[in-house]
Every structure is written in structure tokens, then in C-alpha cells.
Tab-separated table of C-alpha atoms in Angstrom:
chain	number	residue	atom	x	y	z
A	1	MET	CA	53.543	82.764	83.739
A	2	ASN	CA	54.770	85.473	86.117
A	3	LEU	CA	54.990	82.967	88.968
A	4	LYS	CA	57.155	80.732	86.816
A	5	LYS	CA	59.488	83.641	86.047
A	6	TYR	CA	59.800	84.467	89.747
A	7	LYS	CA	60.647	80.854	90.506
A	8	ILE	CA	63.371	80.862	87.852
A	9	VAL	CA	64.853	84.130	89.169
A	10	PHE	CA	64.731	82.880	92.766
A	11	PHE	CA	66.395	79.598	91.775
A	12	ALA	CA	69.130	81.482	89.900
A	13	LEU	CA	69.830	83.682	92.939
A	14	VAL	CA	70.002	80.691	95.288
A	15	MET	CA	72.360	78.868	92.935
A	16	SER	CA	74.548	81.966	92.591
A	17	VAL	CA	74.867	82.388	96.373
A	18	SER	CA	75.456	78.656	96.849
A	19	LEU	CA	78.176	78.472	94.210
A	20	ASN	CA	79.841	81.590	95.610
A	21	THR	CA	79.803	80.093	99.120
A	22	ILE	CA	81.244	76.815	97.868
A	23	ALA	CA	83.975	78.611	95.895
A	24	GLN	CA	84.977	80.798	98.839
A	25	VAL	CA	87.540	79.270	101.203
A	26	LYS	CA	87.299	80.387	104.837
A	27	SER	CA	90.333	80.615	107.094
A	28	GLN	CA	91.023	81.764	110.645
A	29	ASN	CA	94.157	83.341	112.089
A	30	ASN	CA	94.703	84.265	115.735
A	31	ASP	CA	96.443	87.629	115.498
A	32	ILE	CA	98.523	89.823	117.803
A	33	TRP	CA	99.041	93.466	116.822
A	34	PHE	CA	101.430	96.034	118.333
A	35	HIS	CA	100.315	99.555	117.528
A	36	TYR	CA	101.762	103.040	118.085
A	37	VAL	CA	100.108	106.439	117.531
A	38	GLY	CA	102.063	109.647	118.143
A	39	LYS	CA	100.349	113.026	117.830
A	40	ASN	CA	102.476	116.180	117.864
A	41	MET	CA	100.923	119.668	117.976
A	42	ILE	CA	103.097	122.029	115.931
A	43	SER	CA	100.770	125.055	116.025
A	44	GLU	CA	97.504	125.986	117.673
A	45	LYS	CA	95.480	124.030	115.087
A	46	THR	CA	98.029	121.944	113.172
A	47	SER	CA	99.529	118.627	114.209
A	48	PHE	CA	101.778	115.953	112.748
A	49	THR	CA	100.852	112.342	113.506
A	50	VAL	CA	102.924	109.190	113.038
A	51	GLU	CA	101.221	105.807	113.270
A	52	ALA	CA	103.005	102.457	112.990
A	53	THR	CA	102.210	98.810	113.603
A	54	MET	CA	103.680	95.319	113.585
A	55	ARG	CA	101.178	92.488	113.195
A	56	TYR	CA	101.582	88.754	113.731
A	57	ALA	CA	99.305	85.887	112.730
A	58	ASN	CA	98.707	82.738	114.765
A	59	GLY	CA	100.492	83.928	117.864
A	60	PHE	CA	103.982	84.989	116.899
A	61	SER	CA	104.506	82.103	114.469
A	62	GLU	CA	103.948	84.180	111.316
A	63	LYS	CA	104.540	87.801	110.410
A	64	GLN	CA	101.308	89.256	109.057
A	65	GLN	CA	101.900	92.908	108.208
A	66	TRP	CA	103.628	96.134	109.146
A	67	PHE	CA	102.923	99.715	108.137
A	68	ILE	CA	103.989	103.275	108.800
A	69	ARG	CA	101.456	106.120	108.421
A	70	PRO	CA	102.454	109.809	108.735
A	71	SER	CA	99.792	112.501	108.380
A	72	LEU	CA	99.279	116.243	108.655
A	73	ASP	CA	96.174	117.229	110.611
A	74	TYR	CA	94.256	120.487	110.887
A	75	LYS	CA	91.713	121.229	113.605
A	76	PHE	CA	88.926	123.152	111.874
A	77	THR	CA	86.722	123.312	114.974
A	78	SER	CA	86.796	121.912	118.500
A	79	LYS	CA	84.916	118.866	117.184
A	80	PHE	CA	86.215	118.349	113.618
A	81	THR	CA	89.747	117.560	112.400
A	82	GLY	CA	90.773	116.929	108.797
A	83	SER	CA	93.918	115.039	107.729
A	84	VAL	CA	95.964	114.177	104.664
A	85	GLY	CA	98.413	111.301	104.866
A	86	PHE	CA	100.452	108.509	103.341
A	87	THR	CA	100.727	104.851	104.332
A	88	HIS	CA	103.253	102.223	103.290
A	89	TYR	CA	102.299	98.590	103.963
A	90	GLU	CA	104.200	95.331	103.684
A	91	THR	CA	101.868	92.327	103.923
A	92	TYR	CA	103.485	88.919	104.335
A	93	SER	CA	102.425	85.508	103.109
A	94	TYR	CA	100.574	84.011	106.102
A	95	GLY	CA	97.709	81.698	106.972
A	96	ASP	CA	96.352	78.541	105.382
A	97	PRO	CA	95.494	79.100	102.633
A	98	ALA	CA	97.758	82.128	102.200
A	99	LEU	CA	96.250	85.122	100.460
A	100	ASN	CA	99.619	86.458	99.252
A	101	LYS	CA	102.178	84.398	97.347
A	102	ILE	CA	105.026	86.648	98.520
A	103	THR	CA	105.463	89.729	100.706
A	104	SER	CA	103.390	92.394	98.969
A	105	PRO	CA	103.869	96.181	99.193
A	106	GLU	CA	101.061	98.726	99.106
A	107	ASN	CA	101.061	102.531	99.163
A	108	HIS	CA	98.127	104.766	100.114
A	109	VAL	CA	97.498	108.466	99.687
A	110	TRP	CA	94.466	109.373	101.772
A	111	ILE	CA	92.290	112.078	103.273
A	112	GLN	CA	90.067	111.781	106.322
A	113	GLY	CA	87.755	113.653	108.636
A	114	VAL	CA	87.235	112.935	112.335
A	115	TYR	CA	84.207	114.273	114.196
A	116	THR	CA	84.174	113.944	118.000
A	117	HIS	CA	81.476	114.878	120.493
A	118	THR	CA	80.777	114.086	124.142
A	119	LYS	CA	77.778	113.456	126.360
A	120	ASP	CA	78.334	113.020	130.103
A	121	ASN	CA	80.907	110.201	130.414
A	122	PHE	CA	80.563	109.184	126.770
A	123	LYS	CA	82.869	110.240	123.948
A	124	PHE	CA	81.703	109.518	120.388
A	125	ILE	CA	84.204	109.346	117.523
A	126	HIS	CA	83.303	109.211	113.823
A	127	ARG	CA	86.145	108.740	111.323
A	128	LEU	CA	85.737	108.679	107.534
A	129	ARG	CA	88.805	107.980	105.373
A	130	ASP	CA	89.166	107.809	101.590
A	131	GLU	CA	92.195	105.722	100.584
A	132	ASN	CA	93.783	105.846	97.134
A	133	ARG	CA	95.579	102.499	97.089
A	134	PHE	CA	98.467	101.391	94.891
A	135	VAL	CA	98.670	97.632	95.424
A	136	GLY	CA	101.680	95.547	94.413
A	137	ILE	CA	100.539	92.651	92.194
A	138	ALA	CA	102.593	89.441	92.257
A	139	LYS	CA	103.063	87.311	89.152
A	140	ARG	CA	105.115	84.222	88.487
A	141	ASN	CA	108.340	84.823	86.551
A	142	SER	CA	108.331	82.418	83.612
A	143	SER	CA	112.120	82.064	83.605
A	144	THR	CA	112.713	81.548	87.354
A	145	ASN	CA	109.249	80.165	88.238
A	146	ASP	CA	109.278	82.424	91.318
A	147	PHE	CA	106.682	85.036	92.221
A	148	GLU	CA	107.709	88.696	92.059
A	149	ILE	CA	105.960	92.075	92.162
A	150	ASP	CA	105.099	92.736	88.529
A	151	HIS	CA	103.225	96.052	88.751
A	152	TYR	CA	101.055	98.248	90.970
A	153	GLU	CA	97.276	98.394	90.552
A	154	TYR	CA	95.138	101.361	91.611
A	155	ARG	CA	92.184	100.663	93.895
A	156	ASN	CA	89.955	102.931	95.956
A	157	ARG	CA	88.613	102.172	99.417
A	158	VAL	CA	86.476	104.087	101.929
A	159	ARG	CA	86.694	103.357	105.658
A	160	TYR	CA	84.167	104.436	108.277
A	161	MET	CA	84.862	103.885	111.969
A	162	PHE	CA	82.497	104.582	114.862
A	163	LEU	CA	83.894	104.386	118.397
A	164	VAL	CA	82.367	105.014	121.808
A	165	ASN	CA	84.627	105.676	124.792
A	166	TYR	CA	83.041	105.500	128.241
A	167	THR	CA	84.914	106.905	131.229
A	168	LEU	CA	85.093	104.389	134.073
A	169	THR	CA	87.318	106.279	136.500
A	170	LYS	CA	88.510	109.879	136.833
A	171	VAL	CA	91.322	111.688	138.623
A	172	ASP	CA	91.069	115.478	139.040
A	173	ASP	CA	87.993	115.341	136.800
A	174	LYS	CA	90.039	113.833	133.945
A	175	ALA	CA	89.447	110.365	132.462
A	176	LYS	CA	91.809	107.645	133.674
A	177	LEU	CA	90.329	104.250	132.852
A	178	PHE	CA	87.863	104.030	129.966
A	179	ALA	CA	86.039	101.375	127.951
A	180	VAL	CA	86.080	101.214	124.133
A	181	LEU	CA	83.404	99.791	121.836
A	182	GLY	CA	83.022	100.255	118.091
A	183	ASP	CA	83.139	99.011	114.536
A	184	GLU	CA	85.029	99.870	111.357
A	185	ALA	CA	83.841	98.985	107.835
A	186	PHE	CA	86.110	99.007	104.750
A	187	LEU	CA	84.263	99.422	101.441
A	188	ASN	CA	85.699	98.838	97.967
A	189	ILE	CA	84.552	101.494	95.489
A	190	GLY	CA	85.409	102.594	91.950
A	191	VAL	CA	86.211	100.794	88.725
A	192	ASN	CA	88.635	98.323	90.343
A	193	ALA	CA	86.430	97.487	93.314
A	194	GLY	CA	86.768	93.712	92.946
A	195	LYS	CA	83.986	91.217	93.513
A	196	THR	CA	82.899	92.343	96.987
A	197	LEU	CA	81.669	95.643	98.371
A	198	PHE	CA	83.236	94.848	101.736
A	199	ASN	CA	87.004	94.602	101.968
A	200	GLN	CA	87.112	94.309	105.757
A	201	ASN	CA	85.058	94.723	108.897
A	202	ARG	CA	86.412	95.082	112.424
A	203	VAL	CA	84.419	94.823	115.635
A	204	ILE	CA	86.375	96.532	118.434
A	205	ALA	CA	86.074	96.268	122.233
A	206	GLY	CA	88.561	96.952	125.006
A	207	LEU	CA	89.992	99.174	127.718
A	208	GLY	CA	92.207	102.237	127.745
A	209	TYR	CA	94.210	103.910	130.487
A	210	ASN	CA	95.606	107.458	130.505
A	211	LEU	CA	98.937	107.304	132.310
A	212	ASN	CA	99.083	111.111	132.161
A	213	ALA	CA	98.296	113.893	129.694
A	214	ASN	CA	100.957	112.646	127.261
A	215	HIS	CA	100.817	108.845	127.426
A	216	GLN	CA	98.010	106.322	126.987
A	217	LEU	CA	97.768	102.525	126.801
A	218	GLN	CA	94.974	100.499	125.200
A	219	LEU	CA	94.218	96.783	125.084
A	220	ASN	CA	91.548	95.850	122.562
A	221	TYR	CA	89.958	92.717	121.174
A	222	ILE	CA	89.226	93.048	117.452
A	223	HIS	CA	87.331	90.541	115.361
A	224	GLN	CA	88.586	91.108	111.849
A	225	ASN	CA	86.837	89.802	108.747
A	226	ILE	CA	88.625	90.141	105.394
A	227	TRP	CA	87.206	89.425	101.943
A	228	ASN	CA	89.933	89.281	99.316
A	229	PHE	CA	89.830	91.077	95.960
A	230	SER	CA	88.646	88.089	93.929
A	231	ASN	CA	86.298	86.897	96.724
A	232	THR	CA	87.853	83.421	96.906
A	233	ILE	CA	89.160	83.616	100.487
A	234	GLN	CA	87.436	85.002	103.586
A	235	GLU	CA	89.489	85.466	106.754
A	236	SER	CA	87.888	85.524	110.202
A	237	ASN	CA	90.604	86.615	112.616
A	238	PRO	CA	90.297	86.982	116.408
A	239	THR	CA	92.839	89.680	117.235
A	240	ILE	CA	94.474	91.197	120.320
A	241	ARG	CA	95.785	94.731	119.751
A	242	MET	CA	98.086	96.516	122.194
A	243	THR	CA	98.317	100.267	121.527
A	244	TYR	CA	100.636	102.937	122.908
A	245	VAL	CA	99.542	106.548	122.285
A	246	THR	CA	101.611	109.689	122.830
A	247	ASN	CA	100.297	113.253	122.633
A	248	PHE	CA	102.737	116.167	122.783
A	249	ASP	CA	102.180	119.887	122.330
A	250	TRP	CA	105.441	121.367	121.056
A	251	THR	CA	103.996	124.879	120.979
A	252	LYS	CA	104.053	125.100	124.765
A	253	LYS	CA	107.236	126.268	126.391
A	254	GLU	CA	108.366	124.725	129.649
């Protein structure tokens, strides 16, 4: 009797996974991202950071997304920095099938902690961010038959990123060329978490070069997987990201 029950449960699980796989449409977009990060020290422990990006899908044939992300950061210790910030996104309709019917806005209010430690030529970075998301929801207008943003829906997402930087070359005992390897997981949580725990996952690998103390360039390959809110579309996107980083200390007088 028990064996029969186990067989029924096992069959139900297999059917559930199979139906979910059949229902889920998979798509691939070859992305190019341009990324800027500017950190500005305004006191001994406080900094103001501005991050911005422009993202394209399938080469430069389709706009994918842009965002701007200011934050206020406080250095609690030499290894730990906490931040509060805001992000505004605009995500376009791209890909086949397209996830969005029209360009969709999204606003985040978030907090994060970054813990950094080193060992020989290795630098380890742990970043945990809690995002309070207000997502623009598109609905078809019955009178015009066009899609428009009808309302904003609250969702909560946690992101954890682990990065390892390895110094390849040094000048005056300071890192010049370095390698980057890591992963970032995006987890849906809360009452409006949708049908999947994972919202995104990004595998990251690349190279960085410190031009001087204030300017840095990075070229990274990112493999981005996205599971949409209703779990009907999964994107698998090979991505090239080009990043320009500036770091200025405005407390120092020339």
C-alpha cells in the first residue's frame, strides 16, 4: 500500500515538472552592456556612488534596458561597507518571445552590505542586497487596444554576489591587471514572489585594468539566466559587459 502511494506521488512530481518544462518557453539573446560606476568619497567614511548602464540585446539591434542607481555608502570598518540607494529602470520590449509588451518602468529602494577581504593576490567580495521593487504592470486599454502601464506592483528580491579578483600584474606593489570570477543569484521572496524562487542568475568572468588610482576598465563575460514572474519564459543570455569605474576622494586637497 505504501509503495503504491510512493509511486503515485513520484508520478505526480514527474508530471508536474514535465508540464512546467513544456509550458516554459526558452529564448536566447546575445547582449552587450555598457556600465559605469562612480564612487565619490565625501568624508573619511562616507561616499556617494552613481551607477548607470545601457544594455542592448542581440548585438545593437534591440534596446534591452537602462538604469540609474545613486546610493549613499558608509564604511563601518576597513572590510565592511553598508549602503542605501534607489534605482530607476526602463526595460524595453526585446527578444523572441518578448517578455514585456511595452517599455516597462521599475523603481527600487534598497539596502546592501559589502564585505571584502584579501589573501595574498586574491581579493574576495561578498555583496548582499535587499531590493524593494515597485514594478510597472502593463495592461491592454480596452478603448484603444494598446498596452499601457496600469499600476505598480510591490515585489521583494534579495541578491547575493560573490566575486574573486586575482592580481595578475603589479606596478609599485599596486594591482594593475586582474582577473575576475564570480556569480550573482537573484531570489524572489515575500508574498508576491511569483512562481519561481530564482529571478536571475549571472555567472561572471573577465579582466580588469587599473589605469591609475582613479580610473579602471573591466571587460567581463556574463551568462545571464532570467526566469520571469509567471515562469512562462526563461532567458539564457550570453552577455559582454564593458565597465568604466571612477574613484575620487573629494576630501583630499590638492
